[in-house]
């Protein structure tokens, strides 16, 4: 199978994205149409609005990915599309488009797991790539999971969140503080000016399942603290709350990732997903990993949040292994890696 030019399509949440990659190495185009302004009015993603906006945007986004790459549809060798996990109404838009395009153009189609794609996004920087096996932390708005990654198509789940994802905790705490959606970037920004130890928010270490996560208790603790300050009639120290909250999340993410690396005896760790664009997480992880003699890898920021280059890249490896979909394939709201 010739997979020289692969088109990736991603519509699992609120970003309509398409990308063309060449020879499984070079990203020729990476187009992302974000709906964030529409959903921020509601303080979070409204699934029905998300799928309607994908319907409106998908054709233009794909055309734009092809024209930025300087190629026509006929030149594509294969199509890769996100099959799950995600919002079903959103997934169906990209998936149906991909299926129809693959049938009409007589091109192979492969279905990509969104978490898998986030994991492999760390390989989109050709100059700084981890070596297998490595410990990978996927940390986004929908997922917080640790994996032992043995190969491009081989990952073992070590642990995952029992309740909220870390990005979801950022978004919920932002809502409590009256900050806009999504909360991660704005909290990260305000935290830079705050005290990281003013509020000792709880960390869920979960000693019996040390690679699992839990962030709902932390979110509740922030809510209680904010209410207490409101009742006392004082101003909410937003920057200190952001900094202390961010510190609690990052402390847990970093410690658990390092503990997994130690236990599995790997030399490399990778942190991927929307929260991996957090500056304080990147700095803390780099310093602590170095102190333990580990190498730490992050995707470039454009590949941390949802994009289709990571889908095309993962699809490239699946196609190389002969993994394709038939015309009766479906999408999945839950899809384990
Ligand atoms: O990977 P992503 O775009 O979508 C999912 O697959 O969920 O991640 C989005 C999440 C949101 O929860 C957002 O608040 C969070 O990533 N995020 C951040 C930062 N940038 C985005 N969280 C913390 N710090 C950031 N700088
Ligand atoms: Zn994602």
GROMACS .gro file of C-alpha atoms and ligand atoms in nm:
model
  364
    1UNK     CA    1   0.000   0.000   0.000
    2UNK     CA    2   0.142   0.339  -0.096
    3UNK     CA    3   0.085   0.590   0.186
    4UNK     CA    4   0.288   0.880   0.054
    5UNK     CA    5   0.014   1.139   0.104
    6UNK     CA    6  -0.233   1.081   0.389
    7UNK     CA    7  -0.526   1.312   0.468
    8UNK     CA    8  -0.623   1.322   0.838
    9UNK     CA    9  -0.970   1.433   0.954
   10UNK     CA   10  -1.060   1.511   1.317
   11UNK     CA   11  -1.407   1.608   1.449
   12UNK     CA   12  -1.432   1.432   1.787
   13UNK     CA   13  -1.511   1.740   1.994
   14UNK     CA   14  -1.537   2.109   1.902
   15UNK     CA   15  -1.250   2.146   1.653
   16UNK     CA   16  -1.301   2.073   1.282
   17UNK     CA   17  -0.953   1.980   1.163
   18UNK     CA   18  -0.781   1.842   0.853
   19UNK     CA   19  -0.416   1.784   0.767
   20UNK     CA   20  -0.203   1.629   0.495
   21UNK     CA   21   0.120   1.454   0.583
   22UNK     CA   22   0.391   1.334   0.346
   23UNK     CA   23   0.578   1.003   0.385
   24UNK     CA   24   0.467   0.980   0.751
   25UNK     CA   25   0.712   1.254   0.846
   26UNK     CA   26   0.636   1.597   0.703
   27UNK     CA   27   0.322   1.791   0.796
   28UNK     CA   28   0.227   1.968   0.471
   29UNK     CA   29  -0.082   2.137   0.619
   30UNK     CA   30  -0.259   2.157   0.954
   31UNK     CA   31  -0.594   2.340   0.947
   32UNK     CA   32  -0.802   2.377   1.264
   33UNK     CA   33  -1.139   2.557   1.273
   34UNK     CA   34  -1.219   2.613   1.639
   35UNK     CA   35  -1.572   2.662   1.773
   36UNK     CA   36  -1.445   2.785   2.107
   37UNK     CA   37  -1.604   3.131   2.084
   38UNK     CA   38  -1.949   2.982   2.023
   39UNK     CA   39  -1.927   2.735   2.314
   40UNK     CA   40  -1.767   2.983   2.555
   41UNK     CA   41  -2.103   3.167   2.568
   42UNK     CA   42  -2.244   2.852   2.731
   43UNK     CA   43  -1.944   2.787   2.959
   44UNK     CA   44  -1.874   2.451   2.793
   45UNK     CA   45  -1.934   2.243   2.483
   46UNK     CA   46  -2.295   2.203   2.366
   47UNK     CA   47  -2.287   1.873   2.169
   48UNK     CA   48  -2.567   1.955   1.926
   49UNK     CA   49  -2.417   2.292   1.835
   50UNK     CA   50  -2.076   2.122   1.793
   51UNK     CA   51  -2.206   1.872   1.535
   52UNK     CA   52  -2.395   2.140   1.340
   53UNK     CA   53  -2.083   2.358   1.324
   54UNK     CA   54  -1.880   2.059   1.197
   55UNK     CA   55  -2.137   2.011   0.918
   56UNK     CA   56  -2.093   2.374   0.816
   57UNK     CA   57  -1.712   2.374   0.833
   58UNK     CA   58  -1.595   2.030   0.721
   59UNK     CA   59  -1.582   2.076   0.344
   60UNK     CA   60  -1.403   2.413   0.362
   61UNK     CA   61  -1.153   2.284   0.621
   62UNK     CA   62  -1.063   1.982   0.407
   63UNK     CA   63  -1.030   2.193   0.091
   64UNK     CA   64  -0.810   2.432   0.282
   65UNK     CA   65  -0.586   2.145   0.405
   66UNK     CA   66  -0.549   2.018   0.047
   67UNK     CA   67  -0.478   2.360  -0.103
   68UNK     CA   68  -0.228   2.455   0.175
   69UNK     CA   69  -0.050   2.126   0.104
   70UNK     CA   70  -0.052   2.214  -0.267
   71UNK     CA   71  -0.226   1.894  -0.375
   72UNK     CA   72  -0.557   1.790  -0.525
   73UNK     CA   73  -0.791   1.526  -0.379
   74UNK     CA   74  -0.695   1.280  -0.655
   75UNK     CA   75  -0.331   1.280  -0.542
   76UNK     CA   76  -0.412   1.151  -0.192
   77UNK     CA   77  -0.308   0.792  -0.125
   78UNK     CA   78  -0.526   0.730   0.182
   79UNK     CA   79  -0.757   0.889   0.440
   80UNK     CA   80  -0.737   0.861   0.820
   81UNK     CA   81  -1.027   0.973   1.039
   82UNK     CA   82  -1.100   0.984   1.412
   83UNK     CA   83  -1.339   0.700   1.500
   84UNK     CA   84  -1.366   0.767   1.877
   85UNK     CA   85  -1.372   0.836   2.164
   86UNK     CA   86  -1.565   1.162   2.151
   87UNK     CA   87  -1.907   1.317   2.099
   88UNK     CA   88  -2.097   1.084   1.866
   89UNK     CA   89  -2.276   1.363   1.680
   90UNK     CA   90  -1.940   1.531   1.615
   91UNK     CA   91  -1.755   1.211   1.523
   92UNK     CA   92  -2.023   1.115   1.270
   93UNK     CA   93  -1.966   1.432   1.066
   94UNK     CA   94  -1.594   1.373   0.999
   95UNK     CA   95  -1.640   0.998   0.977
   96UNK     CA   96  -1.920   1.008   0.720
   97UNK     CA   97  -1.730   1.264   0.514
   98UNK     CA   98  -1.417   1.046   0.524
   99UNK     CA   99  -1.608   0.732   0.433
  100UNK     CA  100  -1.785   0.896   0.142
  101UNK     CA  101  -1.460   1.051   0.015
  102UNK     CA  102  -1.276   0.718   0.044
  103UNK     CA  103  -1.548   0.533  -0.147
  104UNK     CA  104  -1.581   0.802  -0.415
  105UNK     CA  105  -1.203   0.829  -0.461
  106UNK     CA  106  -1.138   0.453  -0.423
  107UNK     CA  107  -0.885   0.521  -0.147
  108UNK     CA  108  -0.809   0.315   0.165
  109UNK     CA  109  -0.960   0.446   0.490
  110UNK     CA  110  -0.833   0.385   0.843
  111UNK     CA  111  -1.010   0.472   1.171
  112UNK     CA  112  -0.798   0.634   1.441
  113UNK     CA  113  -0.842   0.636   1.818
  114UNK     CA  114  -0.825   1.000   1.935
  115UNK     CA  115  -0.617   0.913   2.246
  116UNK     CA  116  -0.376   0.710   2.030
  117UNK     CA  117  -0.341   1.011   1.800
  118UNK     CA  118  -0.264   1.242   2.097
  119UNK     CA  119   0.002   0.994   2.212
  120UNK     CA  120   0.174   0.983   1.872
  121UNK     CA  121   0.156   1.365   1.834
  122UNK     CA  122   0.490   1.370   2.015
  123UNK     CA  123   0.649   1.224   1.698
  124UNK     CA  124   0.538   1.515   1.479
  125UNK     CA  125   0.858   1.698   1.573
  126UNK     CA  126   1.109   1.501   1.364
  127UNK     CA  127   1.407   1.629   1.560
  128UNK     CA  128   1.302   1.543   1.915
  129UNK     CA  129   1.140   1.203   1.936
  130UNK     CA  130   1.122   0.966   2.234
  131UNK     CA  131   1.256   0.613   2.203
  132UNK     CA  132   1.040   0.307   2.273
  133UNK     CA  133   0.949   0.198   2.531
  134UNK     CA  134   0.844   0.521   2.701
  135UNK     CA  135   0.584   0.627   2.955
  136UNK     CA  136   0.320   0.854   2.800
  137UNK     CA  137   0.071   1.075   2.982
  138UNK     CA  138  -0.233   1.184   2.779
  139UNK     CA  139  -0.377   1.485   2.958
  140UNK     CA  140  -0.661   1.673   2.791
  141UNK     CA  141  -1.017   1.795   2.843
  142UNK     CA  142  -1.156   1.445   2.804
  143UNK     CA  143  -0.872   1.217   2.919
  144UNK     CA  144  -0.605   1.173   3.180
  145UNK     CA  145  -0.432   0.838   3.128
  146UNK     CA  146  -0.084   0.689   3.169
  147UNK     CA  147   0.049   0.435   2.919
  148UNK     CA  148   0.357   0.226   2.868
  149UNK     CA  149   0.416   0.282   2.495
  150UNK     CA  150   0.613  -0.003   2.337
  151UNK     CA  151   0.567   0.083   1.969
  152UNK     CA  152   0.362   0.295   1.730
  153UNK     CA  153   0.072   0.049   1.757
  154UNK     CA  154   0.142  -0.098   2.100
  155UNK     CA  155   0.048   0.076   2.427
  156UNK     CA  156  -0.048  -0.067   2.766
  157UNK     CA  157  -0.281   0.131   2.993
  158UNK     CA  158  -0.121   0.182   3.336
  159UNK     CA  159  -0.388   0.403   3.492
  160UNK     CA  160  -0.651   0.666   3.421
  161UNK     CA  161  -0.877   0.918   3.589
  162UNK     CA  162  -1.163   0.785   3.798
  163UNK     CA  163  -1.367   1.102   3.753
  164UNK     CA  164  -1.274   1.434   3.590
  165UNK     CA  165  -0.993   1.471   3.336
  166UNK     CA  166  -0.726   1.726   3.434
  167UNK     CA  167  -0.834   1.966   3.155
  168UNK     CA  168  -1.195   1.930   3.269
  169UNK     CA  169  -1.084   2.032   3.621
  170UNK     CA  170  -0.918   2.344   3.474
  171UNK     CA  171  -1.241   2.423   3.286
  172UNK     CA  172  -1.464   2.368   3.593
  173UNK     CA  173  -1.243   2.575   3.824
  174UNK     CA  174  -1.246   2.855   3.563
  175UNK     CA  175  -1.627   2.843   3.571
  176UNK     CA  176  -1.627   2.865   3.954
  177UNK     CA  177  -1.404   3.175   3.927
  178UNK     CA  178  -1.621   3.330   3.652
  179UNK     CA  179  -1.343   3.293   3.393
  180UNK     CA  180  -1.417   3.207   3.027
  181UNK     CA  181  -1.414   2.860   2.866
  182UNK     CA  182  -1.175   2.687   2.809
  183UNK     CA  183  -1.022   2.742   3.150
  184UNK     CA  184  -0.676   2.595   3.097
  185UNK     CA  185  -0.503   2.879   2.912
  186UNK     CA  186  -0.649   3.159   3.128
  187UNK     CA  187  -0.578   2.978   3.457
  188UNK     CA  188  -0.224   2.906   3.337
  189UNK     CA  189  -0.181   3.276   3.261
  190UNK     CA  190  -0.324   3.408   3.591
  191UNK     CA  191  -0.134   3.145   3.793
  192UNK     CA  192   0.196   3.300   3.688
  193UNK     CA  193   0.122   3.599   3.915
  194UNK     CA  194  -0.019   3.404   4.211
  195UNK     CA  195   0.108   3.217   4.517
  196UNK     CA  196   0.137   2.845   4.453
  197UNK     CA  197   0.125   2.749   4.822
  198UNK     CA  198  -0.129   2.991   4.968
  199UNK     CA  199  -0.409   2.731   4.951
  200UNK     CA  200  -0.297   2.373   5.021
  201UNK     CA  201  -0.551   2.206   4.790
  202UNK     CA  202  -0.573   1.824   4.816
  203UNK     CA  203  -0.379   1.580   4.596
  204UNK     CA  204  -0.538   1.239   4.533
  205UNK     CA  205  -0.242   0.998   4.549
  206UNK     CA  206  -0.463   0.682   4.549
  207UNK     CA  207  -0.194   0.450   4.696
  208UNK     CA  208  -0.371   0.124   4.603
  209UNK     CA  209  -0.385   0.222   4.232
  210UNK     CA  210  -0.094   0.468   4.213
  211UNK     CA  211  -0.125   0.534   3.838
  212UNK     CA  212  -0.493   0.630   3.856
  213UNK     CA  213  -0.600   0.993   3.893
  214UNK     CA  214  -0.887   1.180   4.059
  215UNK     CA  215  -0.953   1.552   4.026
  216UNK     CA  216  -1.314   1.590   4.142
  217UNK     CA  217  -1.217   1.632   4.511
  218UNK     CA  218  -0.974   1.906   4.416
  219UNK     CA  219  -1.243   2.090   4.220
  220UNK     CA  220  -1.484   2.064   4.516
  221UNK     CA  221  -1.218   2.193   4.751
  222UNK     CA  222  -1.163   2.497   4.528
  223UNK     CA  223  -1.539   2.558   4.524
  224UNK     CA  224  -1.561   2.539   4.905
  225UNK     CA  225  -1.265   2.776   4.944
  226UNK     CA  226  -1.420   3.029   4.705
  227UNK     CA  227  -1.757   3.011   4.888
  228UNK     CA  228  -1.584   3.059   5.226
  229UNK     CA  229  -1.405   3.372   5.103
  230UNK     CA  230  -1.729   3.505   4.946
  231UNK     CA  231  -1.916   3.457   5.277
  232UNK     CA  232  -1.645   3.648   5.461
  233UNK     CA  233  -1.709   3.943   5.226
  234UNK     CA  234  -1.349   3.953   5.101
  235UNK     CA  235  -1.238   3.977   4.738
  236UNK     CA  236  -1.157   3.644   4.575
  237UNK     CA  237  -0.778   3.620   4.532
  238UNK     CA  238  -0.818   3.480   4.181
  239UNK     CA  239  -0.448   3.463   4.096
  240UNK     CA  240  -0.359   3.279   4.419
  241UNK     CA  241  -0.643   3.032   4.369
  242UNK     CA  242  -0.537   2.968   4.010
  243UNK     CA  243  -0.172   2.920   4.113
  244UNK     CA  244  -0.250   2.691   4.410
  245UNK     CA  245  -0.496   2.487   4.200
  246UNK     CA  246  -0.254   2.457   3.908
  247UNK     CA  247   0.021   2.350   4.148
  248UNK     CA  248  -0.198   2.071   4.292
  249UNK     CA  249  -0.284   1.934   3.944
  250UNK     CA  250   0.073   1.952   3.816
  251UNK     CA  251   0.220   1.801   4.132
  252UNK     CA  252   0.007   1.489   4.082
  253UNK     CA  253   0.064   1.465   3.705
  254UNK     CA  254   0.441   1.498   3.740
  255UNK     CA  255   0.485   1.267   4.042
  256UNK     CA  256   0.272   0.989   3.893
  257UNK     CA  257   0.440   1.007   3.553
  258UNK     CA  258   0.786   0.990   3.712
  259UNK     CA  259   0.679   0.703   3.941
  260UNK     CA  260   0.553   0.508   3.637
  261UNK     CA  261   0.881   0.572   3.452
  262UNK     CA  262   1.077   0.449   3.754
  263UNK     CA  263   0.863   0.138   3.796
  264UNK     CA  264   0.878   0.047   3.426
  265UNK     CA  265   1.250   0.127   3.398
  266UNK     CA  266   1.213   0.351   3.092
  267UNK     CA  267   1.439   0.642   3.002
  268UNK     CA  268   1.190   0.862   2.817
  269UNK     CA  269   0.858   1.016   2.913
  270UNK     CA  270   0.611   1.203   2.690
  271UNK     CA  271   0.330   1.438   2.791
  272UNK     CA  272   0.063   1.504   2.528
  273UNK     CA  273  -0.289   1.654   2.495
  274UNK     CA  274  -0.432   2.002   2.551
  275UNK     CA  275  -0.301   2.039   2.909
  276UNK     CA  276   0.052   1.956   2.784
  277UNK     CA  277   0.063   2.311   2.646
  278UNK     CA  278   0.064   2.438   3.008
  279UNK     CA  279   0.386   2.628   3.066
  280UNK     CA  280   0.428   2.542   3.433
  281UNK     CA  281   0.369   2.171   3.364
  282UNK     CA  282   0.632   2.174   3.090
  283UNK     CA  283   0.889   2.353   3.307
  284UNK     CA  284   0.827   2.141   3.619
  285UNK     CA  285   0.835   1.817   3.424
  286UNK     CA  286   1.156   1.907   3.243
  287UNK     CA  287   1.337   1.998   3.567
  288UNK     CA  288   1.215   1.695   3.766
  289UNK     CA  289   1.272   1.446   3.484
  290UNK     CA  290   1.625   1.576   3.431
  291UNK     CA  291   1.698   1.539   3.803
  292UNK     CA  292   1.612   1.168   3.769
  293UNK     CA  293   1.817   1.124   3.451
  294UNK     CA  294   1.505   1.093   3.233
  295UNK     CA  295   1.439   1.262   2.900
  296UNK     CA  296   1.104   1.441   2.868
  297UNK     CA  297   0.918   1.512   2.542
  298UNK     CA  298   0.622   1.736   2.458
  299UNK     CA  299   0.455   1.799   2.122
  300UNK     CA  300   0.485   2.151   1.976
  301UNK     CA  301   0.198   2.356   2.119
  302UNK     CA  302  -0.002   2.348   1.790
  303UNK     CA  303  -0.008   1.967   1.820
  304UNK     CA  304  -0.107   1.957   2.192
  305UNK     CA  305  -0.468   2.064   2.143
  306UNK     CA  306  -0.694   1.877   1.900
  307UNK     CA  307  -0.561   1.865   1.544
  308UNK     CA  308  -0.568   1.635   1.243
  309UNK     CA  309  -0.191   1.604   1.185
  310UNK     CA  310  -0.178   1.359   1.476
  311UNK     CA  311  -0.467   1.165   1.317
  312UNK     CA  312  -0.294   1.150   0.977
  313UNK     CA  313   0.032   1.043   1.145
  314UNK     CA  314  -0.134   0.763   1.346
  315UNK     CA  315  -0.328   0.661   1.035
  316UNK     CA  316  -0.003   0.639   0.839
  317UNK     CA  317   0.131   0.379   1.083
  318UNK     CA  318  -0.196   0.185   1.082
  319UNK     CA  319  -0.207   0.181   0.701
  320UNK     CA  320   0.153   0.060   0.693
  321UNK     CA  321   0.038  -0.231   0.911
  322UNK     CA  322  -0.257  -0.296   0.676
  323UNK     CA  323  -0.528  -0.172   0.917
  324UNK     CA  324  -0.823  -0.038   0.714
  325UNK     CA  325  -1.199   0.005   0.755
  326UNK     CA  326  -1.484  -0.136   0.549
  327UNK     CA  327  -1.790   0.062   0.433
  328UNK     CA  328  -2.002  -0.057   0.730
  329UNK     CA  329  -1.766   0.087   0.997
  330UNK     CA  330  -1.914   0.301   1.277
  331UNK     CA  331  -1.796   0.559   1.537
  332UNK     CA  332  -1.766   0.503   1.914
  333UNK     CA  333  -1.819   0.747   2.202
  334UNK     CA  334  -1.594   0.523   2.415
  335UNK     CA  335  -1.304   0.348   2.251
  336UNK     CA  336  -1.024   0.198   2.459
  337UNK     CA  337  -0.674   0.220   2.317
  338LIG     O1  338  -0.665   1.797   2.368
  338LIG     P1  339  -0.772   1.899   2.377
  338LIG     O2  340  -0.771   2.012   2.275
  338LIG     O3  341  -0.915   1.835   2.366
  338LIG     C1  342  -0.950   1.713   2.424
  338LIG     O4  343  -0.922   1.606   2.361
  338LIG     O5  344  -1.005   1.719   2.536
  338LIG     O6  345  -0.767   1.960   2.525
  338LIG     C2  346  -0.848   2.065   2.567
  338LIG     C3  347  -0.824   2.087   2.716
  338LIG     C4  348  -0.920   2.187   2.779
  338LIG     O7  349  -0.973   2.130   2.897
  338LIG     C5  350  -0.830   2.307   2.811
  338LIG     O8  351  -0.872   2.379   2.924
  338LIG     C6  352  -0.697   2.239   2.835
  338LIG     O9  353  -0.691   2.135   2.739
  338LIG     N1  354  -0.584   2.332   2.813
  338LIG     C7  355  -0.499   2.369   2.911
  338LIG     C8  356  -0.410   2.463   2.852
  338LIG     N2  357  -0.444   2.477   2.721
  338LIG     C9  358  -0.551   2.396   2.698
  338LIG     N3  359  -0.492   2.334   3.040
  338LIG    C10  360  -0.396   2.391   3.115
  338LIG     N4  361  -0.309   2.482   3.069
  338LIG    C11  362  -0.312   2.521   2.938
  338LIG     N5  363  -0.223   2.611   2.893
  339LIG    ZN1  364  -0.809   1.568   2.226
   0.00000   0.00000   0.00000
